[in-house]
Short mmCIF file of N, CA and C and ligand atoms in Angstrom, two decimals:
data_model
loop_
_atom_site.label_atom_id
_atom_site.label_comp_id
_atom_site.label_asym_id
_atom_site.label_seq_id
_atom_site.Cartn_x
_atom_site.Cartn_y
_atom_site.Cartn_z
N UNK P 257 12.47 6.19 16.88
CA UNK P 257 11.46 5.12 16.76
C UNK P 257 11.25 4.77 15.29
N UNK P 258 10.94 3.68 15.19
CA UNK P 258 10.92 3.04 13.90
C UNK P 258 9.53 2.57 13.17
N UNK P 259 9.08 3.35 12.39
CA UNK P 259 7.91 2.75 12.04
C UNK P 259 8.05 1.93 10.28
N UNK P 260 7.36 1.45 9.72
CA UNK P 260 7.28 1.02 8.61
C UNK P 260 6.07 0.87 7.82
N UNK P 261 5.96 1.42 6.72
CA UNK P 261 5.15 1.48 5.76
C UNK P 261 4.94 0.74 4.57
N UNK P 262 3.76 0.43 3.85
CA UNK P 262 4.26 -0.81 2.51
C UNK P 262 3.05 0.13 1.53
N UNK P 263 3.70 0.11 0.51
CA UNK P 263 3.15 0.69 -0.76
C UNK P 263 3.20 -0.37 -1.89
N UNK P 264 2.31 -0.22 -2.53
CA UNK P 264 2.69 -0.67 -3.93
C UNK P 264 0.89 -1.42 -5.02
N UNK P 265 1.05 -1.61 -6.15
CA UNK P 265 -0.34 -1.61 -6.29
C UNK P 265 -1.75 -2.55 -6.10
N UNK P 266 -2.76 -2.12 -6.18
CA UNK P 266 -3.49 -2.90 -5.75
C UNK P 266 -3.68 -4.49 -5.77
N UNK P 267 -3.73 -5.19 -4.42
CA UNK P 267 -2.92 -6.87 -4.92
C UNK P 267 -1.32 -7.56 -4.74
N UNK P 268 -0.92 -6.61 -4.12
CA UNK P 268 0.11 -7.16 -3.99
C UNK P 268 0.84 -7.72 -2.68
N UNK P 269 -0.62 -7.78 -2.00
CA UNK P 269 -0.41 -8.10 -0.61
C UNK P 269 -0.19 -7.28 0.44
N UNK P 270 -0.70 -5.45 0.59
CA UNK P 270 0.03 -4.79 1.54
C UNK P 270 -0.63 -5.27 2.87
N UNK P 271 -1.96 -5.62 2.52
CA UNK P 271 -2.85 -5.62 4.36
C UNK P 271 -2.42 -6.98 4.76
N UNK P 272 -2.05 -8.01 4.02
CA UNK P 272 -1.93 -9.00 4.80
C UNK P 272 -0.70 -9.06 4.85
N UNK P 273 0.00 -8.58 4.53
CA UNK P 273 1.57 -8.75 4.91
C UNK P 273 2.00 -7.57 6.11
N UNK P 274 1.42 -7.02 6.03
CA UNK P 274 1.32 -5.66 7.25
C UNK P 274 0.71 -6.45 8.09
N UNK P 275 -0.25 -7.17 8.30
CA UNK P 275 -0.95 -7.34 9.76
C UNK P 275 -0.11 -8.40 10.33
N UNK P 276 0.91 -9.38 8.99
CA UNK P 276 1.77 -10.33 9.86
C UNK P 276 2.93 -9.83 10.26
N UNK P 277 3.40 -8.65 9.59
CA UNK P 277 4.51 -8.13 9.77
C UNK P 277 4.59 -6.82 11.73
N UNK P 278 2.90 -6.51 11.61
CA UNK P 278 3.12 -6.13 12.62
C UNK P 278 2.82 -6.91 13.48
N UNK P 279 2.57 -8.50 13.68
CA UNK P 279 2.41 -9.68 14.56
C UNK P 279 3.86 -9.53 15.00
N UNK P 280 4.61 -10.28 14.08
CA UNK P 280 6.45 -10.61 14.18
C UNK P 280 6.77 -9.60 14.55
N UNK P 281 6.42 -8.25 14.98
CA UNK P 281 7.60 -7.16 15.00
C UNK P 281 6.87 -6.60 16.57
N UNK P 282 5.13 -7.15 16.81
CA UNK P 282 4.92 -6.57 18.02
C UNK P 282 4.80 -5.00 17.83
N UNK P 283 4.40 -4.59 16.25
CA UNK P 283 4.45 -3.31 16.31
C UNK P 283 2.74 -3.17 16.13
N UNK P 284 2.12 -1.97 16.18
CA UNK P 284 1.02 -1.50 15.99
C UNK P 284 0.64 -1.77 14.39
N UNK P 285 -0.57 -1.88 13.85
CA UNK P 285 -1.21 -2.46 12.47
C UNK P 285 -2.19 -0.93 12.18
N UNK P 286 -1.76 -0.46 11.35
CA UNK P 286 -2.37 0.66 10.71
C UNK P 286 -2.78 -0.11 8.95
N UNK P 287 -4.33 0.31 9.12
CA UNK P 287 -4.34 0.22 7.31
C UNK P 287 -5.24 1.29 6.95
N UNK P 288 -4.81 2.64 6.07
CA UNK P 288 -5.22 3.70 5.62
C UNK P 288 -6.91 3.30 5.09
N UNK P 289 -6.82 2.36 4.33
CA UNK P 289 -7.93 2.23 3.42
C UNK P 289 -9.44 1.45 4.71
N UNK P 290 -9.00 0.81 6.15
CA UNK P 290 -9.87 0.39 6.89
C UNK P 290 -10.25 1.57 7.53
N UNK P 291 -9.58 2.95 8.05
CA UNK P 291 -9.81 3.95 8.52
C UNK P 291 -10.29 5.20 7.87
N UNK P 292 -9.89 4.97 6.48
CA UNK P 292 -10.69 5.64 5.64
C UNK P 292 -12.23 5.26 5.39
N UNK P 293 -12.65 3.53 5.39
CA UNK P 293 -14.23 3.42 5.09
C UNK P 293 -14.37 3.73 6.62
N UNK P 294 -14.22 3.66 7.66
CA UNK P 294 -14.72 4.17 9.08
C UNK P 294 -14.67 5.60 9.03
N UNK P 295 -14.50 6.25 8.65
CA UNK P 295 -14.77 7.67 8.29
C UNK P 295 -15.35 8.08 7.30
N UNK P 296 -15.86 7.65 6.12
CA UNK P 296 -16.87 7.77 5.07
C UNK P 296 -18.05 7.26 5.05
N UNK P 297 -17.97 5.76 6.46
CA UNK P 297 -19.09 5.59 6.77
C UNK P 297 -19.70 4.33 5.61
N UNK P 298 -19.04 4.30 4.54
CA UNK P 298 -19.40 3.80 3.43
C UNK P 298 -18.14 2.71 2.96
N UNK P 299 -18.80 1.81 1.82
CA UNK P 299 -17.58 1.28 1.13
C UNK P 299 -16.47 1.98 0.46
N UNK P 300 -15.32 1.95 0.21
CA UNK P 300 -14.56 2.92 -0.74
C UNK P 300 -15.08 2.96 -2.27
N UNK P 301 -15.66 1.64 -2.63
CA UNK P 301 -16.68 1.69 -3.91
C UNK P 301 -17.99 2.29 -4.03
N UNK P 302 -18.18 2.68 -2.89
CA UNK P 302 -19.57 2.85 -2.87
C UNK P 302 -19.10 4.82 -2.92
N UNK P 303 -18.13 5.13 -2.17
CA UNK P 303 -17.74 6.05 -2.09
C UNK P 303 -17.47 7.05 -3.34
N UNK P 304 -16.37 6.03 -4.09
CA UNK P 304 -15.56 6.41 -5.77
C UNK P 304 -17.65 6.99 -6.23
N UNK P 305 -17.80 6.01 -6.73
CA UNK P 305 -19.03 6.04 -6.89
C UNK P 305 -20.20 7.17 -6.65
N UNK P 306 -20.28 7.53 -5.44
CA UNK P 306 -21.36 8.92 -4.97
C UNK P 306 -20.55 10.05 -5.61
N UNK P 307 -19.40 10.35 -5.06
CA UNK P 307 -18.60 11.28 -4.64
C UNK P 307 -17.35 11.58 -5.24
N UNK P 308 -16.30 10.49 -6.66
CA UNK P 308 -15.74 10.72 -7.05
C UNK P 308 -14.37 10.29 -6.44
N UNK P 309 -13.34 9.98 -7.74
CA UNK P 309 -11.99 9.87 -6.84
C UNK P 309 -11.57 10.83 -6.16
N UNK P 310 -11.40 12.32 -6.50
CA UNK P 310 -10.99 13.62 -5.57
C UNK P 310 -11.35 13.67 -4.65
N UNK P 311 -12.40 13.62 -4.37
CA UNK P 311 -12.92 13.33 -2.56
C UNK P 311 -12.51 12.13 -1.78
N UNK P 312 -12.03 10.86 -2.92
CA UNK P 312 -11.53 9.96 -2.02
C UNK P 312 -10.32 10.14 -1.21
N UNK P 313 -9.50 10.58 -2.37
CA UNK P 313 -8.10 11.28 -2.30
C UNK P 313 -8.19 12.29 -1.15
N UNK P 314 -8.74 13.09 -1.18
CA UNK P 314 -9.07 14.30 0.02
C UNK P 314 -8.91 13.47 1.59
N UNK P 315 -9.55 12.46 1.47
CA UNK P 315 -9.92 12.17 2.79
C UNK P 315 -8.69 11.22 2.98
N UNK P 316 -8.00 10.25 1.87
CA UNK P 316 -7.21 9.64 1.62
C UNK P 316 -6.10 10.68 2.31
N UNK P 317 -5.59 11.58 1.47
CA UNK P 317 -4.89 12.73 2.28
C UNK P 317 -4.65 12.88 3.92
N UNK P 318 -6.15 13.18 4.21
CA UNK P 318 -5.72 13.52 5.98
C UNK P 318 -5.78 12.57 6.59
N UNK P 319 -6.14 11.05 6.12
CA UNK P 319 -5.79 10.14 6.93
C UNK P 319 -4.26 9.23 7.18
N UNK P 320 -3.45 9.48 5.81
CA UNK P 320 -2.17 9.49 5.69
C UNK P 320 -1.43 10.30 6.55
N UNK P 321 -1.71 11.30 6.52
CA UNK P 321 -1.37 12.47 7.08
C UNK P 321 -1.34 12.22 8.81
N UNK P 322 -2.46 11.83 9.31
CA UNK P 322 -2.59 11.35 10.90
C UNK P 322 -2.03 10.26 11.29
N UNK P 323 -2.79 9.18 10.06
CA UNK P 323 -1.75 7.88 10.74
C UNK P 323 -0.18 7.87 10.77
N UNK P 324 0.59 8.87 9.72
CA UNK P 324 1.75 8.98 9.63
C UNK P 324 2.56 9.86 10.92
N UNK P 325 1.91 10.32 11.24
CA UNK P 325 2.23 10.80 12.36
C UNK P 325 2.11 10.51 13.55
N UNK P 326 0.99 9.56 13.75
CA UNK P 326 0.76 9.01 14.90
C UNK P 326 2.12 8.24 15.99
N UNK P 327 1.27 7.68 17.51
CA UNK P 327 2.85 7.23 17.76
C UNK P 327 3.02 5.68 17.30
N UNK P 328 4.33 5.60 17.25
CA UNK P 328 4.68 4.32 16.84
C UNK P 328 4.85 2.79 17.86
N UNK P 329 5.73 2.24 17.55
CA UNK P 329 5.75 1.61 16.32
C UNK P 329 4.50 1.14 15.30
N UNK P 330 4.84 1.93 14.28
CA UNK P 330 3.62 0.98 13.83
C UNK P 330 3.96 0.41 12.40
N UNK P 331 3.28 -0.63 11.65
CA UNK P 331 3.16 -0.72 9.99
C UNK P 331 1.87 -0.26 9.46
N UNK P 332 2.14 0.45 8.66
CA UNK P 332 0.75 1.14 7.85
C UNK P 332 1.06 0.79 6.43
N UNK P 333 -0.44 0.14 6.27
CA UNK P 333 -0.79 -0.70 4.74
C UNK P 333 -1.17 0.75 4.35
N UNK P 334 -1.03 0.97 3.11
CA UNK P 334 -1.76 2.04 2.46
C UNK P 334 -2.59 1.26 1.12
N UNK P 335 -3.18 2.59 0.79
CA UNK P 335 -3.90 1.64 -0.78
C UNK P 335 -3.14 2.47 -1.68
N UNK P 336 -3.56 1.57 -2.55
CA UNK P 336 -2.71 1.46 -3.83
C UNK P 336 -2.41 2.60 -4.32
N UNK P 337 -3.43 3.86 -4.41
CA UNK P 337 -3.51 4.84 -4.97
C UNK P 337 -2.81 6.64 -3.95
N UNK P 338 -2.18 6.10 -2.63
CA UNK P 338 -1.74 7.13 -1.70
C UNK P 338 -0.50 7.75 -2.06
N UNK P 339 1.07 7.27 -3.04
CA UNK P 339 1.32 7.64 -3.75
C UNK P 339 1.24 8.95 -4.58
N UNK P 340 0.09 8.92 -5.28
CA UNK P 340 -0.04 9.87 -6.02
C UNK P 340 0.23 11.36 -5.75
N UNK P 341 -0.63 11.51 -4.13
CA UNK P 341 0.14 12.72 -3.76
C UNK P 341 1.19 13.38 -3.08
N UNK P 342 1.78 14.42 -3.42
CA UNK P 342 3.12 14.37 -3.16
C UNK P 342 3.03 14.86 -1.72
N UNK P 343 2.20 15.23 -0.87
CA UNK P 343 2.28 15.33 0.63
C UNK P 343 2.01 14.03 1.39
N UNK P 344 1.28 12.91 0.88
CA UNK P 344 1.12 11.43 1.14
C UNK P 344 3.08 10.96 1.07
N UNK P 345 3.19 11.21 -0.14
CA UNK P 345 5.03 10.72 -0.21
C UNK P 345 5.66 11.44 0.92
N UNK P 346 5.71 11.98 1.18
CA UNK P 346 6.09 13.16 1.61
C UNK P 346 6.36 12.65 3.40
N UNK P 347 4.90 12.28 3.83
CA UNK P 347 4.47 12.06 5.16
C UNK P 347 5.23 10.94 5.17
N UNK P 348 4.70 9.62 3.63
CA UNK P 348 5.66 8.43 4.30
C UNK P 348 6.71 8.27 4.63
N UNK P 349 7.24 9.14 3.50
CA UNK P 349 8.90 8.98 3.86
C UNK P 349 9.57 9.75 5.57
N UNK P 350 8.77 10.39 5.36
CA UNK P 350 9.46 11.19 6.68
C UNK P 350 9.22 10.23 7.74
N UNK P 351 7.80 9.48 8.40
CA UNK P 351 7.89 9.33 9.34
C UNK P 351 8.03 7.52 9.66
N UNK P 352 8.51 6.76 8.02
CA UNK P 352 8.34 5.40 8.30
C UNK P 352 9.27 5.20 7.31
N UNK P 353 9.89 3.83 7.26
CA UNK P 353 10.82 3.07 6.23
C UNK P 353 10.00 2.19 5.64
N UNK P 354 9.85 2.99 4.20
CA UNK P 354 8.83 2.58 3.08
C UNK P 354 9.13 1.67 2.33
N UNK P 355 8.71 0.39 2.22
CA UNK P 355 8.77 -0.83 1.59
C UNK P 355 7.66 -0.89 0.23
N UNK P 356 8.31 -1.12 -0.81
CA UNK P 356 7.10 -0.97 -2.35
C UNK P 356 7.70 -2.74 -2.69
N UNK P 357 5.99 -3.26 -2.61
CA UNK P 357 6.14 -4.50 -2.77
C UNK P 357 5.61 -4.16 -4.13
N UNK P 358 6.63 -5.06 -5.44
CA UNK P 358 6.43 -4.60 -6.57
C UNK P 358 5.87 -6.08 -7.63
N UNK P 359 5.14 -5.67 -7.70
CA UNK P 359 4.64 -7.12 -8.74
C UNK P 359 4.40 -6.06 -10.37
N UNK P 360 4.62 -6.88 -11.27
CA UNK P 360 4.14 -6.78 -12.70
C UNK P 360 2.47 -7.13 -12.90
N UNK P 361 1.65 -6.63 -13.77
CA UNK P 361 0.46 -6.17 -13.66
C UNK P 361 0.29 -8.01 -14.04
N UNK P 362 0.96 -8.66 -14.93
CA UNK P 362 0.57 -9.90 -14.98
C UNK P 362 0.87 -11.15 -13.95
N UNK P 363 1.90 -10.50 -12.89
CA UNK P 363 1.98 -11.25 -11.66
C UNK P 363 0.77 -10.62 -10.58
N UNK P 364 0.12 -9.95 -10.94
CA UNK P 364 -0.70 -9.41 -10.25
C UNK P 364 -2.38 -9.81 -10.48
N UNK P 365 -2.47 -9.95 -11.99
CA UNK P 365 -4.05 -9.87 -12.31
C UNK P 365 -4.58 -11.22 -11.52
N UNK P 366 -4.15 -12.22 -11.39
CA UNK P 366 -4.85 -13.45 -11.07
C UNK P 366 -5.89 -12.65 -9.42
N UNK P 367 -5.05 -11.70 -9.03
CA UNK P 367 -5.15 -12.29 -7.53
C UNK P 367 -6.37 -10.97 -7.24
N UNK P 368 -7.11 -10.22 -8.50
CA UNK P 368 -7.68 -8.68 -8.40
C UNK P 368 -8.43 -9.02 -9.38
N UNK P 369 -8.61 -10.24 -10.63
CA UNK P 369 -9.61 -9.93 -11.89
C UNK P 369 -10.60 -10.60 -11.12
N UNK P 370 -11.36 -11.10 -10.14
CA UNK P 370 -12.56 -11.48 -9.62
C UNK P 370 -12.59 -10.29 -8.30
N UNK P 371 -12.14 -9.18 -8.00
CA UNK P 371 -12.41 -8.59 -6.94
C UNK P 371 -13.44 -7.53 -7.26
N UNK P 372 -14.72 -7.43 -6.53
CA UNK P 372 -15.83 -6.31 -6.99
C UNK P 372 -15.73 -5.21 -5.69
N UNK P 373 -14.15 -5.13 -4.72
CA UNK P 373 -13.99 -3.86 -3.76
C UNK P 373 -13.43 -2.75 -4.59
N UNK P 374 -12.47 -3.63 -5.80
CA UNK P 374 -11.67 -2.76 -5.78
C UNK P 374 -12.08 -1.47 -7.62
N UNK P 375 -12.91 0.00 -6.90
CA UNK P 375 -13.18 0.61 -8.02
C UNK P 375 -12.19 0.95 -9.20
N UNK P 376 -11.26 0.94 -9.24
CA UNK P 376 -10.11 1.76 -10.27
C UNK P 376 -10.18 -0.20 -11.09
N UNK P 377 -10.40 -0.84 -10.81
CA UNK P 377 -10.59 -2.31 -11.86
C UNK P 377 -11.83 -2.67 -12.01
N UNK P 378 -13.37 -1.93 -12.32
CA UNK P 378 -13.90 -2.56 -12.23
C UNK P 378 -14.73 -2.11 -14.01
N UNK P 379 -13.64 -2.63 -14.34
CA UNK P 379 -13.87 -2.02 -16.11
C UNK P 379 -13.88 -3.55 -17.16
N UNK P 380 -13.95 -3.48 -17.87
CA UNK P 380 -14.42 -4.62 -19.06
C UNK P 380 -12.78 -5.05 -19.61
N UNK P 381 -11.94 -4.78 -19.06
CA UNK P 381 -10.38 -5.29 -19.21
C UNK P 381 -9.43 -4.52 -17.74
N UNK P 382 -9.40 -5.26 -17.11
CA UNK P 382 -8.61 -4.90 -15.71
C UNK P 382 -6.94 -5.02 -15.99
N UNK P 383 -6.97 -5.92 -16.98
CA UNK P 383 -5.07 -5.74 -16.54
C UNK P 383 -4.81 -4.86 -17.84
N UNK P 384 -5.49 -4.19 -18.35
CA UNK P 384 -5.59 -3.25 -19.35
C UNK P 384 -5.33 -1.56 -18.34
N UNK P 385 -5.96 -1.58 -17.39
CA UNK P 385 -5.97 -0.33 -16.09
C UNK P 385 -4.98 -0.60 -15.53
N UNK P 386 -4.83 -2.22 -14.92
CA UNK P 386 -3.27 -2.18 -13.75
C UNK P 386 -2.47 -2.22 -15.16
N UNK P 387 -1.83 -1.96 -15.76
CA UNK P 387 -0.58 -1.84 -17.12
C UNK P 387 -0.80 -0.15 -17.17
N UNK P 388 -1.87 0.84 -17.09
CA UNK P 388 -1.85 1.93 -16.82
C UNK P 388 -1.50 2.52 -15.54
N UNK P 389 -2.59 1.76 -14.62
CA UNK P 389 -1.73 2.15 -13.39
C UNK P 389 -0.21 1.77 -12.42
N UNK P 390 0.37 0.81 -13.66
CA UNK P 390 1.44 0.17 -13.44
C UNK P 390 2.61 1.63 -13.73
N UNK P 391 2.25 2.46 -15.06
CA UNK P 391 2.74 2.79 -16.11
C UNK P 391 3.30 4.42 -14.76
N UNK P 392 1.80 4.59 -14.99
CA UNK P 392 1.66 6.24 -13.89
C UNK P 392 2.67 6.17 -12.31
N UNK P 393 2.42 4.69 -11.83
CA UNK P 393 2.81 4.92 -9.90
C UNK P 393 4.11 4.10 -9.67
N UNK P 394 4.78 2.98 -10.40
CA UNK P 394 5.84 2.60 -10.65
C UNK P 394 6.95 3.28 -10.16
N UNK P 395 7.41 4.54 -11.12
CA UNK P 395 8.58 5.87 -10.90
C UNK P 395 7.87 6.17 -9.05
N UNK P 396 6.70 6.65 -8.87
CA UNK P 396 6.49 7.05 -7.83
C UNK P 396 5.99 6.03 -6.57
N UNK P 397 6.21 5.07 -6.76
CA UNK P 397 6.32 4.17 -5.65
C UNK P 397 8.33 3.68 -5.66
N UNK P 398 9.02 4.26 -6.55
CA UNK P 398 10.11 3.87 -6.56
C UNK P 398 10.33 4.91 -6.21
N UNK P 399 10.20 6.52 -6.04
CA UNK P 399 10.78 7.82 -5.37
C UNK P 399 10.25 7.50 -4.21
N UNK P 400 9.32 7.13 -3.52
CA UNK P 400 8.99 7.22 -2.10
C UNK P 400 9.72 5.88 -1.12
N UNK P 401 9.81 4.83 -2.08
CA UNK P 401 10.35 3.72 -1.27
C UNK P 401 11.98 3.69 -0.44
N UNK P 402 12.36 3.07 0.38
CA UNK P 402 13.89 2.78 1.07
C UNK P 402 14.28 1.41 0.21
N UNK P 403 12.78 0.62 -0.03
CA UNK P 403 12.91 -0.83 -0.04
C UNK P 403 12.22 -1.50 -0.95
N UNK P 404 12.40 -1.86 -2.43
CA UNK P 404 11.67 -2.15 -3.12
C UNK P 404 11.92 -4.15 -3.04
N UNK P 405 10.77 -4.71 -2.36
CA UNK P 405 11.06 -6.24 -2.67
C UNK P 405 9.38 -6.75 -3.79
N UNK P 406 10.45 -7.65 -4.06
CA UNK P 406 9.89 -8.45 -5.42
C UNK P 406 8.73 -9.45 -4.70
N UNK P 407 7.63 -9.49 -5.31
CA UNK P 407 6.42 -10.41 -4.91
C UNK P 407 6.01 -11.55 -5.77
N UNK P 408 6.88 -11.59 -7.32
CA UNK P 408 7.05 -12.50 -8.02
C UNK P 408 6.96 -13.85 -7.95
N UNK P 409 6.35 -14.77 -8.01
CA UNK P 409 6.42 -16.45 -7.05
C UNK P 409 7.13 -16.43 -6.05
N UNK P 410 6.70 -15.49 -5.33
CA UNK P 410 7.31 -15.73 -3.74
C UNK P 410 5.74 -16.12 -3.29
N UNK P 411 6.14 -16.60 -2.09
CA UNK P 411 4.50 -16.88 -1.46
C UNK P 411 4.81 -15.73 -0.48
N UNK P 412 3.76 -15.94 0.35
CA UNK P 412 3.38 -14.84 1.80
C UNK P 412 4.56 -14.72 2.22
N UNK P 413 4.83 -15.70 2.92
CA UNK P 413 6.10 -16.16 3.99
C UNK P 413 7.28 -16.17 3.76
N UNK P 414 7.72 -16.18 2.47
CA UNK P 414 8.71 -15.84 1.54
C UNK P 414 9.38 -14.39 1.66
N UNK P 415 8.23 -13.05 1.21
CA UNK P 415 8.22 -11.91 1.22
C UNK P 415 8.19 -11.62 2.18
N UNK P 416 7.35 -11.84 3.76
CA UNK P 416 7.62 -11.29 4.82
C UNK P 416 8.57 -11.78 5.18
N UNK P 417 9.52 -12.96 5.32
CA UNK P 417 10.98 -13.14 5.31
C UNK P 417 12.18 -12.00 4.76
N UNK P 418 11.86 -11.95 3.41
CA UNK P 418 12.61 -10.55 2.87
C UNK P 418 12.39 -8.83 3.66
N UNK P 419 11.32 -8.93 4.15
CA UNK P 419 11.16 -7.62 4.51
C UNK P 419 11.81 -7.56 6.00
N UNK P 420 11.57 -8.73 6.70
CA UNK P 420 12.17 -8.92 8.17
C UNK P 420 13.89 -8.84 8.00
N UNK P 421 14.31 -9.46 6.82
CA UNK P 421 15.75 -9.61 6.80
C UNK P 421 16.11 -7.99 6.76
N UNK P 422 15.77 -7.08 5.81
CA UNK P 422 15.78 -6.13 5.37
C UNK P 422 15.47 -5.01 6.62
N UNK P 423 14.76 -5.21 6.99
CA UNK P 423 14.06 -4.73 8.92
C UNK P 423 15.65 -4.65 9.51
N UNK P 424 16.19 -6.22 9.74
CA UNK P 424 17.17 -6.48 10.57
C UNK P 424 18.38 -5.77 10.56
N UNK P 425 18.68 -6.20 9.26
CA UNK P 425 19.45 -5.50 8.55
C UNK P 425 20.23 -4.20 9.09
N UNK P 426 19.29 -3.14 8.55
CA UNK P 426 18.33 -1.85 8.88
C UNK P 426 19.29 -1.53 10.63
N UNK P 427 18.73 -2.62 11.17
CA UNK P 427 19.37 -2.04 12.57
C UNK P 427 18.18 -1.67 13.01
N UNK P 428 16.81 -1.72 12.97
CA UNK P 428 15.58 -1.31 13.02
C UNK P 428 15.60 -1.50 14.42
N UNK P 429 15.90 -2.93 14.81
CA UNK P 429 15.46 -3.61 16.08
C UNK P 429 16.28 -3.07 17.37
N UNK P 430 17.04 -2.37 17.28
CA UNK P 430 18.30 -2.21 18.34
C UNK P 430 17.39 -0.77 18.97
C1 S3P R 59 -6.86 2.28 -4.83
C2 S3P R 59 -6.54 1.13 -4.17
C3 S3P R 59 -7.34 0.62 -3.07
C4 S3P R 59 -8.16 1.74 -2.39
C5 S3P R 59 -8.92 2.50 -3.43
C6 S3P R 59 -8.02 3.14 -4.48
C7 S3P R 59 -6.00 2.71 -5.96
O1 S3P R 59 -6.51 -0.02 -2.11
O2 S3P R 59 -7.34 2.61 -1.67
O3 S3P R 59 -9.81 1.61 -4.04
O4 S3P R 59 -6.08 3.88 -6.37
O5 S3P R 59 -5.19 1.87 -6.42
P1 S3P R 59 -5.75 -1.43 -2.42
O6 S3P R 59 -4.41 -1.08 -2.97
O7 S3P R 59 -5.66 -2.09 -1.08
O8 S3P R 59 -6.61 -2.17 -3.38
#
């Protein structure tokens, strides 16, 4: 069974390209970061905030961990920051064909410097953090991926085109 996963950093389209990608494919729609605030009960900002990134991560952890295992087919959006740990890599790779939609922090800022969800940007220079967090998850969204596609002036429909070709490809569908 074939599931598929999309990584890459904050903004670069994983939830909405996951929820069309699991439309076209008829597969199940997993997004780590909607099942994570349903289990904290709280915003993920509101969360960072009380309780710290380590506890986000913690919970970030066992929910990777379940949805990755769960049954399939499914696509699971992750957030930006699931990466980092190496049992999160670990889970994706094993149980899905990991797609890292990769934008540059300046193909990226337009679409994240007015967003007040997202805590790891909510500092007095944001593409100053995504150029750091570009710097840190880059190598490690490129060790966990099968499939790195470009989000560069592509529009929506563009990129979920590339990922379907790439799907096909794959032999996914047979
Ligand atoms: C994070 C990205 C967010 C969310 C949390 C931490 C990160 O998801 O998981 O705020 O560390 O980059 P998005 O990538 O959907 O913004």
């Amino acid at each position: 069974m074939i599931n598929i996963a999309l990584v890459g950093l904050p903004g670069t389209g994983k939830s909405t390209l996951g929820r069309k990608l699991s439309i076209r494919l008829n597969f199940k729609f997993l997004d780590s970061d909607c099942v994570i605030e349903k289990r904290i009960g709280c915003s993920i900002r509101s969360f960072f905030e009380l309780e710290g990134e380590d506890a986000f991560r913690d919970v970030e952890q066992q929910v990777i961990s379940q949805l990755s295992s769960c049954d399939g087919p499914f696509v699971l959006s992750t957030g930006g920051g699931a990466v980092l740990r190496l049992p999160n890599r670990s889970s994706l790779k094993q149980h899905a064909c990991v797609f890292y939609l990769h934008g540059l922090p300046e193909d990226i800022y337009g679409r994240v410097r007015h967003d007040a969800t997202r805590p790891l940007l909510q500092v007095a220079d944001p593409m100053d953090s995504l150029r750091d967090l570009y710097a840190v998850r880059d190598p490690l969204y490129r060790e966990v991926a099968h499939h790195t596609i470009e989000i560069a002036r592509q529009s929506t429909s563009e990129v979920l085109l590339a990922i379907l070709t790439k799907v096909q490809r794959d032999d996914f569908l047979s």
